[in-house]
Short mmCIF file of C-alpha atoms in Angstrom, two decimals:
data_model
loop_
_atom_site.label_atom_id
_atom_site.label_comp_id
_atom_site.label_asym_id
_atom_site.label_seq_id
_atom_site.Cartn_x
_atom_site.Cartn_y
_atom_site.Cartn_z
CA UNK C 1 -21.44 2.73 -13.13
CA UNK C 2 -18.61 4.07 -15.30
CA UNK C 3 -15.22 2.51 -14.60
CA UNK C 4 -12.58 4.47 -12.76
CA UNK C 5 -9.22 3.20 -11.45
CA UNK C 6 -10.38 4.28 -7.98
CA UNK C 7 -12.59 1.18 -7.90
CA UNK C 8 -9.46 -0.80 -7.09
CA UNK C 9 -9.50 0.81 -3.66
CA UNK C 10 -12.01 -1.89 -2.66
CA UNK C 11 -9.66 -4.89 -3.15
CA UNK C 12 -6.79 -2.72 -1.90
CA UNK C 13 -8.53 -2.01 1.40
CA UNK C 14 -9.76 -5.61 1.75
CA UNK C 15 -6.24 -6.94 1.22
CA UNK C 16 -4.90 -4.54 3.83
CA UNK C 17 -7.40 -5.80 6.43
CA UNK C 18 -6.51 -9.43 5.61
CA UNK C 19 -2.80 -8.68 5.99
CA UNK C 20 -3.36 -6.94 9.34
CA UNK C 21 -4.99 -10.08 10.74
CA UNK C 22 -2.23 -12.27 9.28
CA UNK C 23 0.56 -10.11 10.69
CA UNK C 24 -0.93 -10.24 14.17
CA UNK C 25 -1.01 -14.05 14.06
CA UNK C 26 2.48 -14.14 12.52
CA UNK C 27 3.99 -12.34 15.50
CA UNK C 28 1.62 -13.49 18.27
CA UNK C 29 1.58 -17.27 17.72
CA UNK C 30 4.81 -19.26 18.24
CA UNK C 31 5.68 -21.29 15.15
CA UNK C 32 8.68 -22.47 13.18
CA UNK C 33 10.67 -20.52 10.63
CA UNK C 34 8.86 -18.82 7.81
CA UNK C 35 5.25 -17.70 7.60
CA UNK C 36 2.55 -18.98 9.92
CA UNK C 37 -0.07 -21.39 8.59
CA UNK C 38 -3.38 -22.72 9.90
CA UNK C 39 -1.83 -25.94 11.22
CA UNK C 40 0.49 -23.89 13.46
CA UNK C 41 -2.40 -22.69 15.66
CA UNK C 42 -2.23 -24.82 18.88
CA UNK C 43 -6.00 -25.26 19.24
CA UNK C 44 -5.73 -28.04 21.83
CA UNK C 45 -3.71 -25.86 24.19
CA UNK C 46 -5.93 -22.78 23.96
CA UNK C 47 -8.63 -21.77 26.40
CA UNK C 48 -11.98 -20.52 25.13
CA UNK C 49 -10.91 -16.95 25.82
CA UNK C 50 -7.73 -17.44 23.80
CA UNK C 51 -9.33 -19.35 20.92
CA UNK C 52 -12.07 -16.73 20.41
CA UNK C 53 -9.80 -13.89 19.22
CA UNK C 54 -7.85 -16.29 16.98
CA UNK C 55 -11.08 -17.53 15.38
CA UNK C 56 -12.21 -13.96 14.84
CA UNK C 57 -8.91 -12.96 13.20
CA UNK C 58 -8.88 -16.06 11.00
CA UNK C 59 -12.49 -15.41 9.92
CA UNK C 60 -11.63 -11.79 9.09
CA UNK C 61 -8.55 -12.88 7.16
CA UNK C 62 -10.53 -15.45 5.15
CA UNK C 63 -13.42 -13.12 4.36
CA UNK C 64 -11.27 -10.19 3.27
CA UNK C 65 -8.89 -12.40 1.27
CA UNK C 66 -11.89 -13.64 -0.71
CA UNK C 67 -13.11 -10.05 -1.20
CA UNK C 68 -9.65 -8.97 -2.34
CA UNK C 69 -9.13 -11.75 -4.88
CA UNK C 70 -12.74 -11.81 -6.10
CA UNK C 71 -13.08 -8.07 -6.62
CA UNK C 72 -9.62 -7.95 -8.22
CA UNK C 73 -10.75 -10.45 -10.86
CA UNK C 74 -13.90 -8.40 -11.57
CA UNK C 75 -12.12 -5.05 -11.78
CA UNK C 76 -9.24 -6.40 -13.86
CA UNK C 77 -11.69 -7.26 -16.61
CA UNK C 78 -13.12 -3.73 -16.44
CA UNK C 79 -9.61 -2.26 -16.38
CA UNK C 80 -8.57 -4.04 -19.58
CA UNK C 81 -11.75 -2.90 -21.32
CA UNK C 82 -11.09 0.66 -20.14
CA UNK C 83 -7.48 0.58 -21.35
CA UNK C 84 -8.65 -0.73 -24.71
CA UNK C 85 -10.51 2.56 -25.17
CA UNK C 86 -7.32 4.53 -25.77
CA UNK C 87 -9.08 7.86 -26.12
CA UNK C 88 -10.65 7.54 -22.66
CA UNK C 89 -7.31 6.50 -21.14
CA UNK C 90 -5.46 9.44 -22.74
CA UNK C 91 -8.09 11.87 -21.52
CA UNK C 92 -7.72 10.48 -17.99
CA UNK C 93 -3.91 10.46 -17.91
CA UNK C 94 -3.78 14.03 -19.28
CA UNK C 95 -6.23 15.35 -16.70
CA UNK C 96 -5.19 17.46 -13.64
CA UNK C 97 -2.88 15.76 -11.09
CA UNK C 98 -5.62 15.30 -8.50
CA UNK C 99 -7.50 13.10 -10.99
CA UNK C 100 -4.78 11.44 -13.08
CA UNK C 101 -2.92 10.28 -9.94
CA UNK C 102 -5.67 7.65 -9.49
CA UNK C 103 -4.03 5.64 -12.30
CA UNK C 104 -1.67 4.27 -9.63
CA UNK C 105 -4.45 2.65 -7.57
CA UNK C 106 -4.67 -0.55 -9.71
CA UNK C 107 -0.88 -1.00 -9.40
CA UNK C 108 -1.10 -0.63 -5.63
CA UNK C 109 -4.05 -3.03 -5.48
CA UNK C 110 -2.34 -5.71 -7.58
CA UNK C 111 0.73 -5.43 -5.36
CA UNK C 112 -1.52 -5.94 -2.34
CA UNK C 113 -3.10 -9.00 -3.99
CA UNK C 114 0.37 -10.51 -4.52
CA UNK C 115 0.99 -10.17 -0.77
CA UNK C 116 -2.42 -11.72 -0.03
CA UNK C 117 -1.50 -14.77 -2.13
CA UNK C 118 1.90 -15.16 -0.43
CA UNK C 119 0.60 -14.73 3.13
CA UNK C 120 -3.16 -14.97 4.00
CA UNK C 121 -4.01 -17.33 1.13
CA UNK C 122 -0.99 -19.54 1.87
CA UNK C 123 -2.14 -19.59 5.52
CA UNK C 124 -5.28 -21.50 4.46
CA UNK C 125 -3.93 -23.55 1.54
CA UNK C 126 -1.32 -26.16 2.61
CA UNK C 127 -0.21 -26.68 -1.01
CA UNK C 128 0.85 -23.04 -1.14
CA UNK C 129 2.50 -22.85 2.29
CA UNK C 130 4.45 -26.08 1.75
CA UNK C 131 5.61 -24.99 -1.71
CA UNK C 132 6.24 -21.31 -1.01
CA UNK C 133 9.67 -21.35 -2.62
CA UNK C 134 8.16 -22.48 -5.91
CA UNK C 135 6.17 -19.23 -5.93
CA UNK C 136 9.26 -17.05 -5.65
CA UNK C 137 10.17 -17.04 -9.35
CA UNK C 138 6.59 -16.36 -10.56
CA UNK C 139 6.37 -13.75 -7.80
CA UNK C 140 9.58 -12.11 -9.02
CA UNK C 141 8.25 -12.00 -12.59
CA UNK C 142 4.98 -10.45 -11.39
CA UNK C 143 6.94 -7.95 -9.31
CA UNK C 144 9.04 -7.13 -12.37
CA UNK C 145 5.91 -6.39 -14.41
CA UNK C 146 4.57 -4.10 -11.66
CA UNK C 147 8.01 -2.47 -11.40
CA UNK C 148 8.05 -1.63 -15.11
CA UNK C 149 4.44 -0.40 -15.07
CA UNK C 150 4.83 1.90 -12.09
CA UNK C 151 8.00 3.55 -13.41
CA UNK C 152 6.44 4.01 -16.84
CA UNK C 153 3.31 5.54 -15.30
CA UNK C 154 5.34 7.82 -13.02
CA UNK C 155 7.42 9.17 -15.90
CA UNK C 156 4.29 9.56 -18.05
CA UNK C 157 2.44 11.47 -15.34
CA UNK C 158 5.47 13.65 -14.55
CA UNK C 159 5.85 14.48 -18.23
CA UNK C 160 2.19 15.48 -18.42
CA UNK C 161 2.47 17.67 -15.32
CA UNK C 162 5.64 19.38 -16.58
CA UNK C 163 4.21 19.92 -20.07
CA UNK C 164 1.05 21.69 -18.95
CA UNK C 165 0.33 24.59 -16.58
CA UNK C 166 -0.02 23.24 -13.05
CA UNK C 167 -2.37 24.90 -10.56
CA UNK C 168 -0.52 24.07 -7.35
CA UNK C 169 -3.39 25.41 -5.23
CA UNK C 170 -5.48 22.42 -6.36
CA UNK C 171 -3.00 19.85 -5.05
CA UNK C 172 -4.10 17.83 -2.02
CA UNK C 173 -3.21 14.63 -0.17
CA UNK C 174 -4.65 12.47 -2.97
CA UNK C 175 -1.44 13.52 -4.75
CA UNK C 176 0.33 10.91 -2.59
CA UNK C 177 -1.31 7.92 -4.31
CA UNK C 178 1.76 7.26 -6.46
CA UNK C 179 3.92 7.28 -3.32
CA UNK C 180 1.50 4.76 -1.80
CA UNK C 181 1.78 2.55 -4.90
CA UNK C 182 5.58 2.68 -4.80
CA UNK C 183 5.40 1.55 -1.16
CA UNK C 184 3.21 -1.45 -1.98
CA UNK C 185 5.34 -2.49 -4.97
CA UNK C 186 8.38 -2.23 -2.67
CA UNK C 187 6.61 -4.39 -0.08
CA UNK C 188 6.10 -7.09 -2.70
CA UNK C 189 9.72 -6.97 -3.87
CA UNK C 190 11.26 -6.90 -0.41
CA UNK C 191 8.97 -9.74 0.66
CA UNK C 192 10.47 -11.88 -2.10
CA UNK C 193 13.97 -10.72 -1.12
CA UNK C 194 13.39 -11.75 2.51
CA UNK C 195 11.66 -15.07 1.82
CA UNK C 196 13.39 -16.46 -1.28
CA UNK C 197 15.73 -19.38 -0.74
CA UNK C 198 17.52 -18.64 -4.01
CA UNK C 199 20.17 -15.95 -3.64
CA UNK C 200 19.76 -14.94 -7.30
CA UNK C 201 16.01 -14.36 -6.92
CA UNK C 202 16.41 -12.63 -3.55
CA UNK C 203 19.21 -10.37 -4.78
CA UNK C 204 17.32 -9.40 -7.94
CA UNK C 205 14.22 -8.52 -5.91
CA UNK C 206 16.25 -6.59 -3.32
CA UNK C 207 18.17 -4.62 -5.97
CA UNK C 208 15.00 -3.72 -7.88
CA UNK C 209 13.23 -2.79 -4.65
CA UNK C 210 15.94 -0.28 -3.81
CA UNK C 211 14.91 1.69 -6.92
CA UNK C 212 11.24 1.82 -5.90
CA UNK C 213 12.14 2.61 -2.30
CA UNK C 214 14.54 5.37 -3.33
CA UNK C 215 12.21 7.12 -5.76
CA UNK C 216 9.21 6.56 -3.50
CA UNK C 217 11.03 8.03 -0.49
CA UNK C 218 12.13 11.04 -2.54
CA UNK C 219 8.56 11.62 -3.75
CA UNK C 220 7.21 11.20 -0.22
CA UNK C 221 9.54 13.78 1.33
CA UNK C 222 9.13 16.24 -1.56
CA UNK C 223 5.36 15.98 -1.94
CA UNK C 224 4.57 15.84 1.77
CA UNK C 225 6.70 18.92 2.47
CA UNK C 226 5.00 20.80 -0.37
CA UNK C 227 1.51 19.73 0.71
CA UNK C 228 2.13 20.79 4.30
CA UNK C 229 3.44 24.14 3.03
CA UNK C 230 0.35 24.65 0.85
CA UNK C 231 -1.91 23.67 3.73
CA UNK C 232 -0.30 26.15 6.11
CA UNK C 233 -0.41 28.84 3.44
CA UNK C 234 -4.12 28.24 2.75
CA UNK C 235 -5.14 28.99 6.37
CA UNK C 236 -8.07 26.58 6.04
CA UNK C 237 -8.78 22.87 5.62
CA UNK C 238 -9.63 21.54 2.15
CA UNK C 239 -13.14 20.46 1.18
CA UNK C 240 -14.97 17.63 2.92
CA UNK C 241 -14.30 15.23 0.06
CA UNK C 242 -10.54 15.61 0.52
CA UNK C 243 -10.22 15.47 4.32
CA UNK C 244 -9.95 11.64 4.71
CA UNK C 245 -6.96 11.65 2.33
CA UNK C 246 -4.87 13.05 5.20
CA UNK C 247 -4.77 9.47 6.51
CA UNK C 248 -2.83 8.23 3.45
CA UNK C 249 0.38 9.18 5.23
CA UNK C 250 -0.25 6.39 7.78
CA UNK C 251 -0.10 3.32 5.48
CA UNK C 252 2.64 4.97 3.40
CA UNK C 253 4.91 5.34 6.44
CA UNK C 254 4.25 1.76 7.56
CA UNK C 255 4.92 0.38 4.08
CA UNK C 256 8.27 2.13 3.71
CA UNK C 257 9.40 1.29 7.24
CA UNK C 258 8.51 -2.38 6.86
CA UNK C 259 10.03 -2.59 3.37
CA UNK C 260 13.35 -1.19 4.61
CA UNK C 261 13.15 -3.67 7.50
CA UNK C 262 12.79 -6.53 5.02
CA UNK C 263 15.85 -5.29 3.15
CA UNK C 264 17.78 -5.66 6.42
CA UNK C 265 16.47 -9.24 6.72
CA UNK C 266 17.86 -9.94 3.25
CA UNK C 267 21.21 -8.40 4.25
CA UNK C 268 21.32 -10.50 7.41
CA UNK C 269 20.48 -13.70 5.55
CA UNK C 270 22.98 -13.37 2.71
CA UNK C 271 25.67 -11.07 4.12
CA UNK C 272 25.50 -11.94 7.84
CA UNK C 273 25.00 -8.30 8.85
CA UNK C 274 23.96 -7.49 12.40
CA UNK C 275 20.62 -5.81 11.74
CA UNK C 276 19.36 -5.33 15.29
CA UNK C 277 19.96 -1.58 15.41
CA UNK C 278 18.67 -0.93 11.89
CA UNK C 279 15.60 -3.12 12.45
CA UNK C 280 14.82 -1.29 15.66
CA UNK C 281 15.16 2.10 13.96
CA UNK C 282 13.14 1.29 10.82
CA UNK C 283 10.23 -0.37 12.62
CA UNK C 284 9.98 2.01 15.57
CA UNK C 285 10.62 5.20 13.60
CA UNK C 286 7.91 4.37 11.06
CA UNK C 287 5.38 3.46 13.75
CA UNK C 288 6.15 6.54 15.84
CA UNK C 289 5.40 8.69 12.77
CA UNK C 290 2.31 6.62 12.06
CA UNK C 291 0.87 6.93 15.56
CA UNK C 292 1.77 10.61 15.81
CA UNK C 293 0.22 11.46 12.44
CA UNK C 294 -2.89 9.40 13.26
CA UNK C 295 -3.46 11.28 16.53
CA UNK C 296 -2.83 14.58 14.75
CA UNK C 297 -5.39 13.73 12.03
CA UNK C 298 -8.02 12.65 14.55
CA UNK C 299 -7.59 15.97 16.36
CA UNK C 300 -7.44 18.01 13.14
CA UNK C 301 -10.53 16.37 11.64
CA UNK C 302 -12.57 15.78 14.80
CA UNK C 303 -15.36 18.13 13.64
CA UNK C 304 -15.54 16.31 10.31
CA UNK C 305 -15.86 12.91 12.00
CA UNK C 306 -18.46 14.14 14.47
CA UNK C 307 -20.63 16.07 12.03
CA UNK C 308 -19.98 14.86 8.49
CA UNK C 309 -18.39 11.43 8.24
CA UNK C 310 -21.53 9.32 8.67
CA UNK C 311 -23.92 11.84 7.11
CA UNK C 312 -22.10 12.92 3.95
CA UNK C 313 -22.16 11.24 0.58
CA UNK C 314 -19.49 8.61 0.10
CA UNK C 315 -16.14 10.06 -0.98
CA UNK C 316 -13.44 7.80 -2.51
CA UNK C 317 -10.90 9.37 -0.16
CA UNK C 318 -12.68 7.69 2.79
CA UNK C 319 -10.83 4.49 1.84
CA UNK C 320 -7.76 6.30 3.15
CA UNK C 321 -9.09 5.86 6.68
CA UNK C 322 -9.18 2.08 6.16
#
């Protein structure tokens, strides 16, 4: 099968599932400061009914962490071979926005893998969890590389779009993939800002993350408003292959809300700011939008899910539901 950057949606989705399981345990199981690890689970004090869900979540986290890291290694090799064919890369990056936007999926996936290493993988590997601070500098360097790549790609794609005639009627919710990638890169940077014990590392990550959050938020508001306008103007839903992409707004909103929340954690840690109001607003506002948009999409696309979802050919946009 010919390589396409959309293949990175597999490790991206797997990493997201692993992080969901980790986050539930992080907030549900009492433990000391920092991130939860396997040894923090109080197995002896749990009933069978309590231990069962924990075992299920841990199994899910382990399985999907392996899928994320394993598939990332496989697709990275294919990505480098694809990039080496400069003619094929140029043809892809100069293609219409609904195709060229997929170039941001590998960046989003690699950002997700960084979070998998810092959280779910460290949950299982004591050497990582006990030496988390030693990962902060390599993590910052990796974040810096992703930061440079995503800004370069965004400017390259914008230049291409502005230099060629743009058929705005062909734009759809896949157009938000760069916004999604900015959210995941921000999540990586703000995670370092919130966790790093070194003020220099934390401040560098926080400052750089403000750039990705600012541009990403601007793109989100601008693109989403334009897409909603086009959708209302069209008086009909897009084709079946595009419909699942409506769900991209859900992870995007969560990523930006949680990233801004982590910035407040950094501000509290190093500047002693009272973040209770801001934390409440960022977390709840993002999840209210998420839940509201999810219900709206389920209602809007109910015929698609009932009649087409399980019967149609696989569409890459279906990863958006995950």
